[in-house]
Coordinates of C-alpha atoms in Angstrom, one line a residue:
Chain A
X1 CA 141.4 72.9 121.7
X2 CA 139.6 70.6 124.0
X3 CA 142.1 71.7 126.7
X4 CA 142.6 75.3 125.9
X5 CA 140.9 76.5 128.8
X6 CA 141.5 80.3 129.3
X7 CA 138.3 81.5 131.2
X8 CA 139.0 83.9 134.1
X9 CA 136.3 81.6 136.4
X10 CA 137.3 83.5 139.7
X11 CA 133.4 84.7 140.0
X12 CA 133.1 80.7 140.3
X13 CA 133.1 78.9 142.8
X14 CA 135.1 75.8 143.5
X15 CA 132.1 73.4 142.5
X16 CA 131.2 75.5 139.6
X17 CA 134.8 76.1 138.0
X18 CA 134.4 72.2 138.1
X19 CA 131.5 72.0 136.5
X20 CA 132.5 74.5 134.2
X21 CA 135.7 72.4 133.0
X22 CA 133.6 69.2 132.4
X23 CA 131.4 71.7 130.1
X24 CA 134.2 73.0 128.2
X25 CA 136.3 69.4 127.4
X26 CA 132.3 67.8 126.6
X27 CA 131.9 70.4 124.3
X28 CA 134.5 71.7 122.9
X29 CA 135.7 70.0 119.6
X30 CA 138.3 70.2 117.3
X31 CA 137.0 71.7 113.2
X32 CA 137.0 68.2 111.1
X33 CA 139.5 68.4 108.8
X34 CA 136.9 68.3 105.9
X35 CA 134.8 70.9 106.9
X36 CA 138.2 73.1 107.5
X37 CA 139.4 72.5 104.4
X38 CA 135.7 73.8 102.6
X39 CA 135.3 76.7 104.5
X40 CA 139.6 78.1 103.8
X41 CA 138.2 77.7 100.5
X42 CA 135.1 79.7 100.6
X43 CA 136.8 82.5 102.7
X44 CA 139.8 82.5 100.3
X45 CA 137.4 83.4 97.4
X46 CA 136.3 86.0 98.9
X47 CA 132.6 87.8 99.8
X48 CA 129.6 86.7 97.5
X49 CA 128.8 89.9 97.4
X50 CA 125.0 90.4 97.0
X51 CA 122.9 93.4 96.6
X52 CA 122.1 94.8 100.3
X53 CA 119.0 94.3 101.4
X54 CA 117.0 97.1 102.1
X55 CA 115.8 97.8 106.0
X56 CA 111.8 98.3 106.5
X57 CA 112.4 101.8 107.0
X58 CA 114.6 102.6 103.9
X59 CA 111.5 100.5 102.2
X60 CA 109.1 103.1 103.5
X61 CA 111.5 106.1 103.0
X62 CA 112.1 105.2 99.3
X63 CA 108.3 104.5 98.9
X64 CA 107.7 108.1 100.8
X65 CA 110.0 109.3 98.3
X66 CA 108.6 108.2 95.3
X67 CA 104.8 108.9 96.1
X68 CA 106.4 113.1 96.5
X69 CA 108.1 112.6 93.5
X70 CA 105.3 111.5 91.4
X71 CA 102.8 113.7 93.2
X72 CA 105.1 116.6 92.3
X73 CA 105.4 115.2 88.8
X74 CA 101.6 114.7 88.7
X75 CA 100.9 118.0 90.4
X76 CA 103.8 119.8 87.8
X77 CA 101.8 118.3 85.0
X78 CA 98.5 119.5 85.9
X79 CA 100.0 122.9 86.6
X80 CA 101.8 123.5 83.4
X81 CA 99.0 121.6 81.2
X82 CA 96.5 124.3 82.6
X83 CA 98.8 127.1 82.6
X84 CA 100.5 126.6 79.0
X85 CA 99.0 128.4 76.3
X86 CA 97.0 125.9 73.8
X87 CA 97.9 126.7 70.5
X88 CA 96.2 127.4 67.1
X89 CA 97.5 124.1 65.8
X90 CA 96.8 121.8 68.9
X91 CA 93.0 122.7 69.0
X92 CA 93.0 122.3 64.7
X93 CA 95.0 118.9 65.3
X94 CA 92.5 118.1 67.9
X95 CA 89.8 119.1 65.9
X96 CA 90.9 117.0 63.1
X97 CA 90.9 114.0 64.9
X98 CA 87.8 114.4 66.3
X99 CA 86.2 114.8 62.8
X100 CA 87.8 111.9 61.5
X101 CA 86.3 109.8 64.5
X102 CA 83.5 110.6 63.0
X103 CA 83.9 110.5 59.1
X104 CA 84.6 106.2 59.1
X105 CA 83.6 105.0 56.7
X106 CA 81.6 107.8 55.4
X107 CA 81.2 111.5 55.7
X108 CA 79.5 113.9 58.1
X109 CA 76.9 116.4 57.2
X110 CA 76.8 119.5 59.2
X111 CA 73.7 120.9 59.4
X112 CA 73.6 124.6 59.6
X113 CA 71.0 126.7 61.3
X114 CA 70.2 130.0 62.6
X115 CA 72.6 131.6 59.7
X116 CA 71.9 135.1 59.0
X117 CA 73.5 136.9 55.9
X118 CA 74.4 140.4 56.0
X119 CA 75.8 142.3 53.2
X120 CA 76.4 145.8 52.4
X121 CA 77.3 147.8 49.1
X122 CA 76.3 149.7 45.7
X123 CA 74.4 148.1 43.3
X124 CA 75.2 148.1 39.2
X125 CA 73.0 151.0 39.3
X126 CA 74.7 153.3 41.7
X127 CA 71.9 152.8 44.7
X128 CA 73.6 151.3 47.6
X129 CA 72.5 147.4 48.8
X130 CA 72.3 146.7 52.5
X131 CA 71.0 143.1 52.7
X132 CA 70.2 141.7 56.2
X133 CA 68.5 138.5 55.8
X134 CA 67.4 135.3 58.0
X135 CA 67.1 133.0 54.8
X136 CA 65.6 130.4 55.0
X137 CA 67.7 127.7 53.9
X138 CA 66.3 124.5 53.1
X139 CA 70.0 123.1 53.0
X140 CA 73.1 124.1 54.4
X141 CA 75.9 121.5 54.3
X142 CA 79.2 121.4 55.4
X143 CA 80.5 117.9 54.3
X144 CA 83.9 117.1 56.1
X145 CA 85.7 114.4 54.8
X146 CA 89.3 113.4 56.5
X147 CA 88.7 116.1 58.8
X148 CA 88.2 118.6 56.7
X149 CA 85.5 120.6 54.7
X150 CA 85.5 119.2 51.6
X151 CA 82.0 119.8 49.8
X152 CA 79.3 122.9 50.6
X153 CA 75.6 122.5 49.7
X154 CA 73.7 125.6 50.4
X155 CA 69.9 125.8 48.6
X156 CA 68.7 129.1 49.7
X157 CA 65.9 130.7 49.1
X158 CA 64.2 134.0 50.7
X159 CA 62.7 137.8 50.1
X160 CA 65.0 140.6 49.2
X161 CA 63.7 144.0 48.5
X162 CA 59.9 142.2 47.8
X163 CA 61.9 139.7 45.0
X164 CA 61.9 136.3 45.8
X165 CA 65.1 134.6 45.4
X166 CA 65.7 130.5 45.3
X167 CA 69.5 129.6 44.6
X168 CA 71.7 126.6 45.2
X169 CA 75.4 126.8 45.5
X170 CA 77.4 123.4 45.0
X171 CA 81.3 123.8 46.2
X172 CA 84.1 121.3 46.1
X173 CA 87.5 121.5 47.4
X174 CA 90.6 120.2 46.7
X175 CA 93.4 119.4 48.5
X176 CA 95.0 123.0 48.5
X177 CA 92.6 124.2 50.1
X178 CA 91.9 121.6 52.3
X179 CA 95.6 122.3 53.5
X180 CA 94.3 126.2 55.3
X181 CA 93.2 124.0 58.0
X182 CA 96.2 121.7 58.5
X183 CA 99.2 123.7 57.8
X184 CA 101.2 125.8 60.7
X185 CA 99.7 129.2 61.5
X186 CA 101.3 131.6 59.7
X187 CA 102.2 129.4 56.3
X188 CA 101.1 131.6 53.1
X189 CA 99.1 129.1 50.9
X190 CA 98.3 130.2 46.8
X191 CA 94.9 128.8 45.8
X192 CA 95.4 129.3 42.1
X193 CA 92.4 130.4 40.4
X194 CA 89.2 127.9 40.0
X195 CA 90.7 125.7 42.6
X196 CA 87.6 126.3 44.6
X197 CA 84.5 125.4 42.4
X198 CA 80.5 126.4 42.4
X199 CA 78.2 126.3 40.8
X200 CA 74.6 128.7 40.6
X201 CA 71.9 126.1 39.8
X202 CA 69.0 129.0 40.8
X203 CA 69.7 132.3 41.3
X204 CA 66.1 134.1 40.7
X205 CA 67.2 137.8 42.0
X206 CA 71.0 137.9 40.8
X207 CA 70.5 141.4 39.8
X208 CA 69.2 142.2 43.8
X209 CA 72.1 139.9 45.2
X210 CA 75.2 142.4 44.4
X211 CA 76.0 140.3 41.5
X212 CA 76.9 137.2 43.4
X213 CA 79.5 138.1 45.2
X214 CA 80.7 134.7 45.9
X215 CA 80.5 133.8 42.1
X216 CA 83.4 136.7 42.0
X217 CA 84.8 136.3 44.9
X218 CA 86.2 133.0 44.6
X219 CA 87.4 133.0 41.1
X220 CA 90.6 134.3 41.7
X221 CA 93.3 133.1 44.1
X222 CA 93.1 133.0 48.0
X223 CA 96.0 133.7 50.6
X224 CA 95.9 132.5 53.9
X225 CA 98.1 134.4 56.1
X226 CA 97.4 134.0 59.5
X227 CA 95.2 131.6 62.0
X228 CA 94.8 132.5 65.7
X229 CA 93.2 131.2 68.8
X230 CA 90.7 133.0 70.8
X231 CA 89.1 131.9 74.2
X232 CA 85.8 133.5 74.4
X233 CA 84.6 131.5 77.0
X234 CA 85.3 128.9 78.9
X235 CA 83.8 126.3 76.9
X236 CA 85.0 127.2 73.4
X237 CA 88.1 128.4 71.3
X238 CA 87.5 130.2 68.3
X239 CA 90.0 129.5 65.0
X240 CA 90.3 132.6 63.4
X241 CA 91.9 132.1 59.6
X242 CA 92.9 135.4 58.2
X243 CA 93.1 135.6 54.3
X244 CA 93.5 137.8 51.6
X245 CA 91.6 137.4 47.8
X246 CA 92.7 138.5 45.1
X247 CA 89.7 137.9 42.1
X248 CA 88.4 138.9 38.6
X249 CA 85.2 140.8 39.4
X250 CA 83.3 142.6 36.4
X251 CA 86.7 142.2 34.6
X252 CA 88.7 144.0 37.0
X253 CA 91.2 142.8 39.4
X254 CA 89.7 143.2 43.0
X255 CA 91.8 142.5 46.3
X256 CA 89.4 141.5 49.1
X257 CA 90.4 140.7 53.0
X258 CA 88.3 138.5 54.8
X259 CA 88.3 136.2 58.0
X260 CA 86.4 132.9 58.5
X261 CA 85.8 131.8 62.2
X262 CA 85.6 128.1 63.1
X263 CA 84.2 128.0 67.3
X264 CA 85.2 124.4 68.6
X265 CA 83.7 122.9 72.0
X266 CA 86.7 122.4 74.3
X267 CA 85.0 119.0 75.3
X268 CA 84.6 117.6 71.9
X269 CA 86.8 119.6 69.8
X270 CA 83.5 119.1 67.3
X271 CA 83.4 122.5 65.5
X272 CA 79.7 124.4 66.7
X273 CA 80.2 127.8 65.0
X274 CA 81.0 129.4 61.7
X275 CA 81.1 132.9 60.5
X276 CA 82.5 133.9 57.3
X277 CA 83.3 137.9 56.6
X278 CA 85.0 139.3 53.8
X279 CA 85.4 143.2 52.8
X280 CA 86.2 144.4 49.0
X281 CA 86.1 147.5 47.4
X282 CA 84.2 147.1 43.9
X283 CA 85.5 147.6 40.5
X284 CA 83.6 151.0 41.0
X285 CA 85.5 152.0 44.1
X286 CA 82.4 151.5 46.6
X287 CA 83.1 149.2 49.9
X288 CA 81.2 145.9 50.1
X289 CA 81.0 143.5 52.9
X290 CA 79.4 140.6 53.7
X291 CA 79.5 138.2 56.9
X292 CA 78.1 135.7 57.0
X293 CA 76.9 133.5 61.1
X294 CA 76.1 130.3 61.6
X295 CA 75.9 127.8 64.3
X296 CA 76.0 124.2 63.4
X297 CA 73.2 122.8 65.6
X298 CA 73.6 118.9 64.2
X299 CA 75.4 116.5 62.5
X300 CA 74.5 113.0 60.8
X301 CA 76.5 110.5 59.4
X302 CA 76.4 110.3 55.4
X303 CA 76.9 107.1 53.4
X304 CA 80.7 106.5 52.1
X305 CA 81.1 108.5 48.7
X306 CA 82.5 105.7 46.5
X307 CA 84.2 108.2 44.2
X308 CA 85.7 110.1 46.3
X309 CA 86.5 112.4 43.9
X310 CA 86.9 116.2 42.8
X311 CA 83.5 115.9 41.2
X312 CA 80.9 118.2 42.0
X313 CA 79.1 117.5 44.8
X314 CA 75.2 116.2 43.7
X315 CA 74.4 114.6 47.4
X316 CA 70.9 116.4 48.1
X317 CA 70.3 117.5 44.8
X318 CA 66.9 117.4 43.4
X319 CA 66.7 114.7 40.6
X320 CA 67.1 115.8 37.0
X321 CA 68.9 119.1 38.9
X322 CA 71.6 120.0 36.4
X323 CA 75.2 120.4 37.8
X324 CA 77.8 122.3 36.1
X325 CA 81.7 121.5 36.4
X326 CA 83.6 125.2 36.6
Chain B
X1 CA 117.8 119.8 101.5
X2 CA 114.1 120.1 102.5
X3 CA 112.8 116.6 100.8
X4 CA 115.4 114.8 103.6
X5 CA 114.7 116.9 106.5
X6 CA 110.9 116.6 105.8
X7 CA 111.7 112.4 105.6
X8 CA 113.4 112.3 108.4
X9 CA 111.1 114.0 110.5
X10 CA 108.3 111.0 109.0
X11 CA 110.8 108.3 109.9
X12 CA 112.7 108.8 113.2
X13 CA 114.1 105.6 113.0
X14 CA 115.4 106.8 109.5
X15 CA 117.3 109.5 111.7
X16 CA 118.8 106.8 114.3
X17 CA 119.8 104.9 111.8
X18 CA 122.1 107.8 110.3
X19 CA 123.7 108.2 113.3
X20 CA 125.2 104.6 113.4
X21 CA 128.6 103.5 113.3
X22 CA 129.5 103.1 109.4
X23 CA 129.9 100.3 107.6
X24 CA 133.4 98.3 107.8
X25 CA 134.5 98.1 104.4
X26 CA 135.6 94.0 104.0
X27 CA 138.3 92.9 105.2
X28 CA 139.7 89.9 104.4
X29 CA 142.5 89.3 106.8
X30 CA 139.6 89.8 109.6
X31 CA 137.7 87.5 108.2
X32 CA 140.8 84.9 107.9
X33 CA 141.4 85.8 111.9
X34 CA 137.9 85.3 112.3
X35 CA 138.3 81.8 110.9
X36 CA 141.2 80.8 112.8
X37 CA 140.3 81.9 116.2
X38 CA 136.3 81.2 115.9
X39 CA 135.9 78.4 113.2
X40 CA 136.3 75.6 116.0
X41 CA 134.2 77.8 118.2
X42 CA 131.3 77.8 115.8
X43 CA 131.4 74.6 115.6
X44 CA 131.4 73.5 119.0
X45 CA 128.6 75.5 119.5
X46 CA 126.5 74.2 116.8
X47 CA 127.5 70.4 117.8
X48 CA 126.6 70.6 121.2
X49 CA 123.3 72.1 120.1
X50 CA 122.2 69.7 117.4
X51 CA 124.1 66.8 118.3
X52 CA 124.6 65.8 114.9
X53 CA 127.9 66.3 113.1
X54 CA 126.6 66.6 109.6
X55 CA 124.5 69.7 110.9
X56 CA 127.0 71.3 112.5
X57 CA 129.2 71.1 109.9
X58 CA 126.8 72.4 107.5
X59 CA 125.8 75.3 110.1
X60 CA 129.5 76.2 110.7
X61 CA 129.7 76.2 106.9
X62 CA 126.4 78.4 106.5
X63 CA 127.4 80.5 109.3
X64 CA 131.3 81.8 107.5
X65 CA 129.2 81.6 104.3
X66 CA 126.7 84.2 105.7
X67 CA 129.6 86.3 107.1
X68 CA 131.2 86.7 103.6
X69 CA 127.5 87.5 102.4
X70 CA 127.1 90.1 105.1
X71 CA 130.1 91.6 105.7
X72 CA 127.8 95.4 105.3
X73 CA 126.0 94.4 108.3
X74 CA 129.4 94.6 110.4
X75 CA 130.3 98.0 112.0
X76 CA 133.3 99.6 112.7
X77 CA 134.7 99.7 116.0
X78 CA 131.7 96.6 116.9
X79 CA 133.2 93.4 118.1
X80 CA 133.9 91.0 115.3
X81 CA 133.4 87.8 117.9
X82 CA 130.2 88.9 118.8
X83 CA 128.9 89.8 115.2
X84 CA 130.0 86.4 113.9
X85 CA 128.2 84.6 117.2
X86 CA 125.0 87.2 116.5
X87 CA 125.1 85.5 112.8
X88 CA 125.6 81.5 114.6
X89 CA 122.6 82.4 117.0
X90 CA 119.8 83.3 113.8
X91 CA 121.6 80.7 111.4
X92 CA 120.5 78.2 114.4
X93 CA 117.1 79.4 115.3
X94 CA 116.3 79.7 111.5
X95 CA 117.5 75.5 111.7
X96 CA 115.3 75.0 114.9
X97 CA 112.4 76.4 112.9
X98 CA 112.6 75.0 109.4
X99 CA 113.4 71.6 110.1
X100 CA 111.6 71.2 113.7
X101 CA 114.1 69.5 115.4
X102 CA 113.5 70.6 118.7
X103 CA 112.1 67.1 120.0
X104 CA 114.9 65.7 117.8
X105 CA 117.7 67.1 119.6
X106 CA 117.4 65.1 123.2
X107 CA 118.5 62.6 121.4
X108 CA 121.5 61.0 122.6
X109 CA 125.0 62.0 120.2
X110 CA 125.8 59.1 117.8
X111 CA 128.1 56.9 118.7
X112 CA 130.1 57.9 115.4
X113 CA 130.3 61.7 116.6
X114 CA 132.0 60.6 119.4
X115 CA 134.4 58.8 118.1
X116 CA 134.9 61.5 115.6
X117 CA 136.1 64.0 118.4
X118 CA 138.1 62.0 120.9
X119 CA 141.8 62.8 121.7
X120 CA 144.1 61.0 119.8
X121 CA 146.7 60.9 122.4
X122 CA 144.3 59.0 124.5
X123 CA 144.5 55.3 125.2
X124 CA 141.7 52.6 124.5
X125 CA 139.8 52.9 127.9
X126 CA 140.4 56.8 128.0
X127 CA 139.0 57.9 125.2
X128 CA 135.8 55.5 126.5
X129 CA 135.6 57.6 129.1
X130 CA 135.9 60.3 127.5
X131 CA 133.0 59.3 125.2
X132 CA 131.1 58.4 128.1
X133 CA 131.7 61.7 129.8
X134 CA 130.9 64.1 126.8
X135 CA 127.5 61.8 126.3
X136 CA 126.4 62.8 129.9
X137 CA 127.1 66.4 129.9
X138 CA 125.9 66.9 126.6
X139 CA 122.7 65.5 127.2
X140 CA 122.7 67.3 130.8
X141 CA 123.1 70.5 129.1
X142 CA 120.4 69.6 126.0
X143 CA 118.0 69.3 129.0
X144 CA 118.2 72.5 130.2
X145 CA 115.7 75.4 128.6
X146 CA 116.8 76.2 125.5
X147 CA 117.9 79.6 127.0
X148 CA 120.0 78.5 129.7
X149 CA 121.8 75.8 126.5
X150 CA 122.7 79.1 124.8
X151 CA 124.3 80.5 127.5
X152 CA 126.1 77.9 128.6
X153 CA 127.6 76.9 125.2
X154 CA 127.8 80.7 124.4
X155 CA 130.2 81.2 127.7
X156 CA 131.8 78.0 128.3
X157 CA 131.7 76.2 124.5
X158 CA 132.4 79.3 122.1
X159 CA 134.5 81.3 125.2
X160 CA 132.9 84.1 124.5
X161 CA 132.8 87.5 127.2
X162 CA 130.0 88.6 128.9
X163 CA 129.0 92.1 127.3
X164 CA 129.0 90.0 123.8
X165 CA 126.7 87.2 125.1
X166 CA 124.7 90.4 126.5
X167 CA 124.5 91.8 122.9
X168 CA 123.7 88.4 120.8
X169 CA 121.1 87.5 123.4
X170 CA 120.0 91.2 123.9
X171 CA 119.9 91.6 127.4
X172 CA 122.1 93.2 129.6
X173 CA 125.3 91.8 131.7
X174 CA 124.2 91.5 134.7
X175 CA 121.5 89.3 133.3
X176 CA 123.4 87.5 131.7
X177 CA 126.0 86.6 134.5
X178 CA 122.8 85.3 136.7
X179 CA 121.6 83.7 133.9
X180 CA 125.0 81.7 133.7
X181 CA 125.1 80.8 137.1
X182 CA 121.8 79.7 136.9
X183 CA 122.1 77.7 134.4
X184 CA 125.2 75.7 135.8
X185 CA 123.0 75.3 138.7
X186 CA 120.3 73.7 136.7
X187 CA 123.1 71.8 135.2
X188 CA 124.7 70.3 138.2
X189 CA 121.2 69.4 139.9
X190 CA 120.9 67.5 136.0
X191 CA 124.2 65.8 136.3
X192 CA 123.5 64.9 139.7
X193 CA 119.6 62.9 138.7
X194 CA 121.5 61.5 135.3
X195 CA 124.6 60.2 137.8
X196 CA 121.7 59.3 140.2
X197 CA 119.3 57.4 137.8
X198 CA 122.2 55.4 136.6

């Protein structure tokens, strides 16, 4: 190779083409054997083939690319999350695990203020009843217990038609019942009879109060046909549980419709409303309604119930206050 | 489809890039025609640059390692002796750099390198001569800016043409041709003091 001189050096001149050739045969060597022998070998194994690297502007197209692809996905997200219907069950999911955030260990007592009763029918002795009362209730309890309302204190006590009344009503619930709020929409639920106790510790003006008409309300069986969502505003949803009673009152079979409204904060998912309404027609034929409104204005933490049990509920009570198990 | 046009509008040199000559799938018999024509080339090139036989043979081996490696940087229709050169010329600066040699590489080539290269056809006092001859010019031509030393061993040493020179170096040809006769200039004025000091 040292002599293999094949450059066309006619731009040369004489001097240079010399120069030139000493150039070539001082620097133009032969492969060493050794080396030829490693490198035959490399090329007959063929290319190492390794991933190709990517160029600085592929980097900054694929990175262009995936900051539009997530800010689509991100934007997509947003848009769908805001325009998708929430249902029924979401918020009542949500609104269960917001209550049981608050329920460990114990329970939570919801206080219930500014709760107005209204209720409207025919009294034993044929003169018809139209009750509209602020009561003043000295307790009104909603205890929730694994999300759910489990126990109802209410000790009442007010005026009707110039007769002072004083009554407490002690409720417990069982699981069926505790199953209204956690079953799909829709999902027809029997509550056989007596599932859903009370007891009347005080009732001064029964006679005044249309007999009680939770006393007879409740002691037959309860379907619950339908829930639904409403918006009213743009802080709160509204559950709305339609139902359908079917009850002993006086001795006769009385089917009753009624609706109970739960208003949940869309921040907290903490329920901040209740209203209860329910329409019969008495044994006698007469309509009767009654609605009850209430806003829960506070909550506090109760201590764990050991028991845990079906028992009636006696948190609240007044010592020595008898308790009867229906 | 939008999402590309709106890229390539973002990255023009996306755009440019498209428009390149496509990637030679590999070729082995190139690569084996590569080796037989430009192997001693390489090497030549790298010996009379780092004056050190065991580096140049490990360049020259880095170099035909780096070609199998990269054979997706090597367009079609782009000239194979110039590609493989382009790959020699960064393999060496990247040496140059990591292992600062610079200073190093005045030195004068080992007796043993010599010897290693001479013409076995030659007799006792010719290949001496020989020795003595490639010493001087080699040293001549490590004297030179480090420019003018790639030329000269890119054109005389490797034989390669002036547009690929041009390319590997990125300047243009007519450059490059001045550059060359420059350099030989530079060269013969060095050969002259080195014959003169003597």
């Amino acid at each position: 190779m040292a002599n293999n001189i094949d450059q066309n050096l006619d731009e040369f001149s004489a001097e240079e083409q010399e120069l030139i050739r000493r150039v070539e045969l001082a620097t133009r060597h032969e492969l060493p054997a050794g080396l030829a022998t490693r490198l035959e070998a490399e090329i007959a194994s063929g290319p190492q083939l390794k991933p190709r690297p990517l160029a600085l502007v592929q980097w900054g197209t694929l990175a262009a690319s995936l900051v539009l692809v997530i800010t689509a996905l991100v934007l997509g997200y947003v848009f769908l999350n805001n325009s998708r219907p929430v249902t029924a069950a979401e918020v009542e999911k949500r609104v269960g695990e917001a209550a049981q955030k608050n329920i460990t260990p114990g329970s939570i007592r919801h206080r219930l203020y500014d709760m107005t009763d209204a209720a409207e029918g025919v009294g034993q002795d044929g003169k018809p009843v139209k009750i509209s009362i602020p009561l003043n209730y000295e307790d009104w309890s909603l205890i929730r217990e694994g999300g759910f309302i489990s126990k109802i204190k209410s000790v009442e006590s007010g005026s009707v038609d110039g007769n002072s009344y004083r009554q407490t009503f002690l409720y417990t619930e069982d699981e069926k019942l505790n199953r209204i709020y956690s079953d799909p929409p829709g999902k027809i639920i029997e509550i056989p009879s007596g599932d859903f106790k009370y007891s009347v510790n005080e009732l001064e003006t029964k006679e005044q109060f249309l007999k009680n008409p939770n006393q007879q309300i409740y002691s037959g069986s309860l379907k619950y046909t339908q829930v639904s969502l409403l918006e009213p505003n743009k802080d709160s949803y509204v559950l709305r549980y339609e139902f359908e009673a079917e009850q002993l009152l006086e001795g006769k079979q009385v089917k009753s419709k009624g609706q109970m409204e739960f208003t949940v904060s869309k921040k907290s998912y903490e329920v901040t409303g209740y209203k209860y309404s329910l329409f019969f027609k008495d044994p006698r034929g007469n309509d009767v309604s009654y609605v009850r409104d209430a806003k829960i204005t506070s909550t506090e933490l109760l201590a764990p119930d050991p028991t845990r049990t079906n028992e009636i509920f006696q948190l609240g009570a007044p010592p020595n206050t008898p308790v009867e198990k229906q | 489809m939008p999402l590309r046009v709106l890229l390539l509008s973002i990255f023009p040199k996306a755009r440019a890039e498209r428009k390149e000559k496509p990637v030679a799938q590999f070729d082995g018999d190139l690569v084996s025609q590569l080796y037989r024509e430009q192997a001693a080339g390489v090497y030549s090139f790298m010996l009379t640059r780092v004056g050190n036989q065991a580096e140049a043979e490990d360049l020259t081996s880095t170099v035909f390692r780096k070609v199998l490696e990269s054979w997706h940087t090597f367009r079609v229709g782009e000239s194979a002796t110039a590609w493989l050169f382009g790959i020699a010329h960064h393999t060496l600066a990247d040496h140059f750099r990591l292992h600062m040699r610079r200073s190093k590489r005045t030195a004068t080539i080992e007796q043993e390198d010599l010897e290693r290269v001479e013409d076995d056809q030659e007799g006792p006092e010719e290949s001496l001569m020989r020795q003595e001859e490639t010493r001087i010019v080699q040293e001549a031509i490590r004297r030179l800016p480090e420019t003018q030393q790639e030329v000269l061993t890119l054109k005389f040493t490797a034989q390669l043409a002036y547009p690929e020179i041009a390319k590997i170096l990125g300047k243009n040809e007519p450059a490059v041709r001045m550059l060359v006769h420059r350099s030989l200039e530079n060269l013969r004025k060095e050969l002259g003091a080195q014959t003169n000091g003597k």
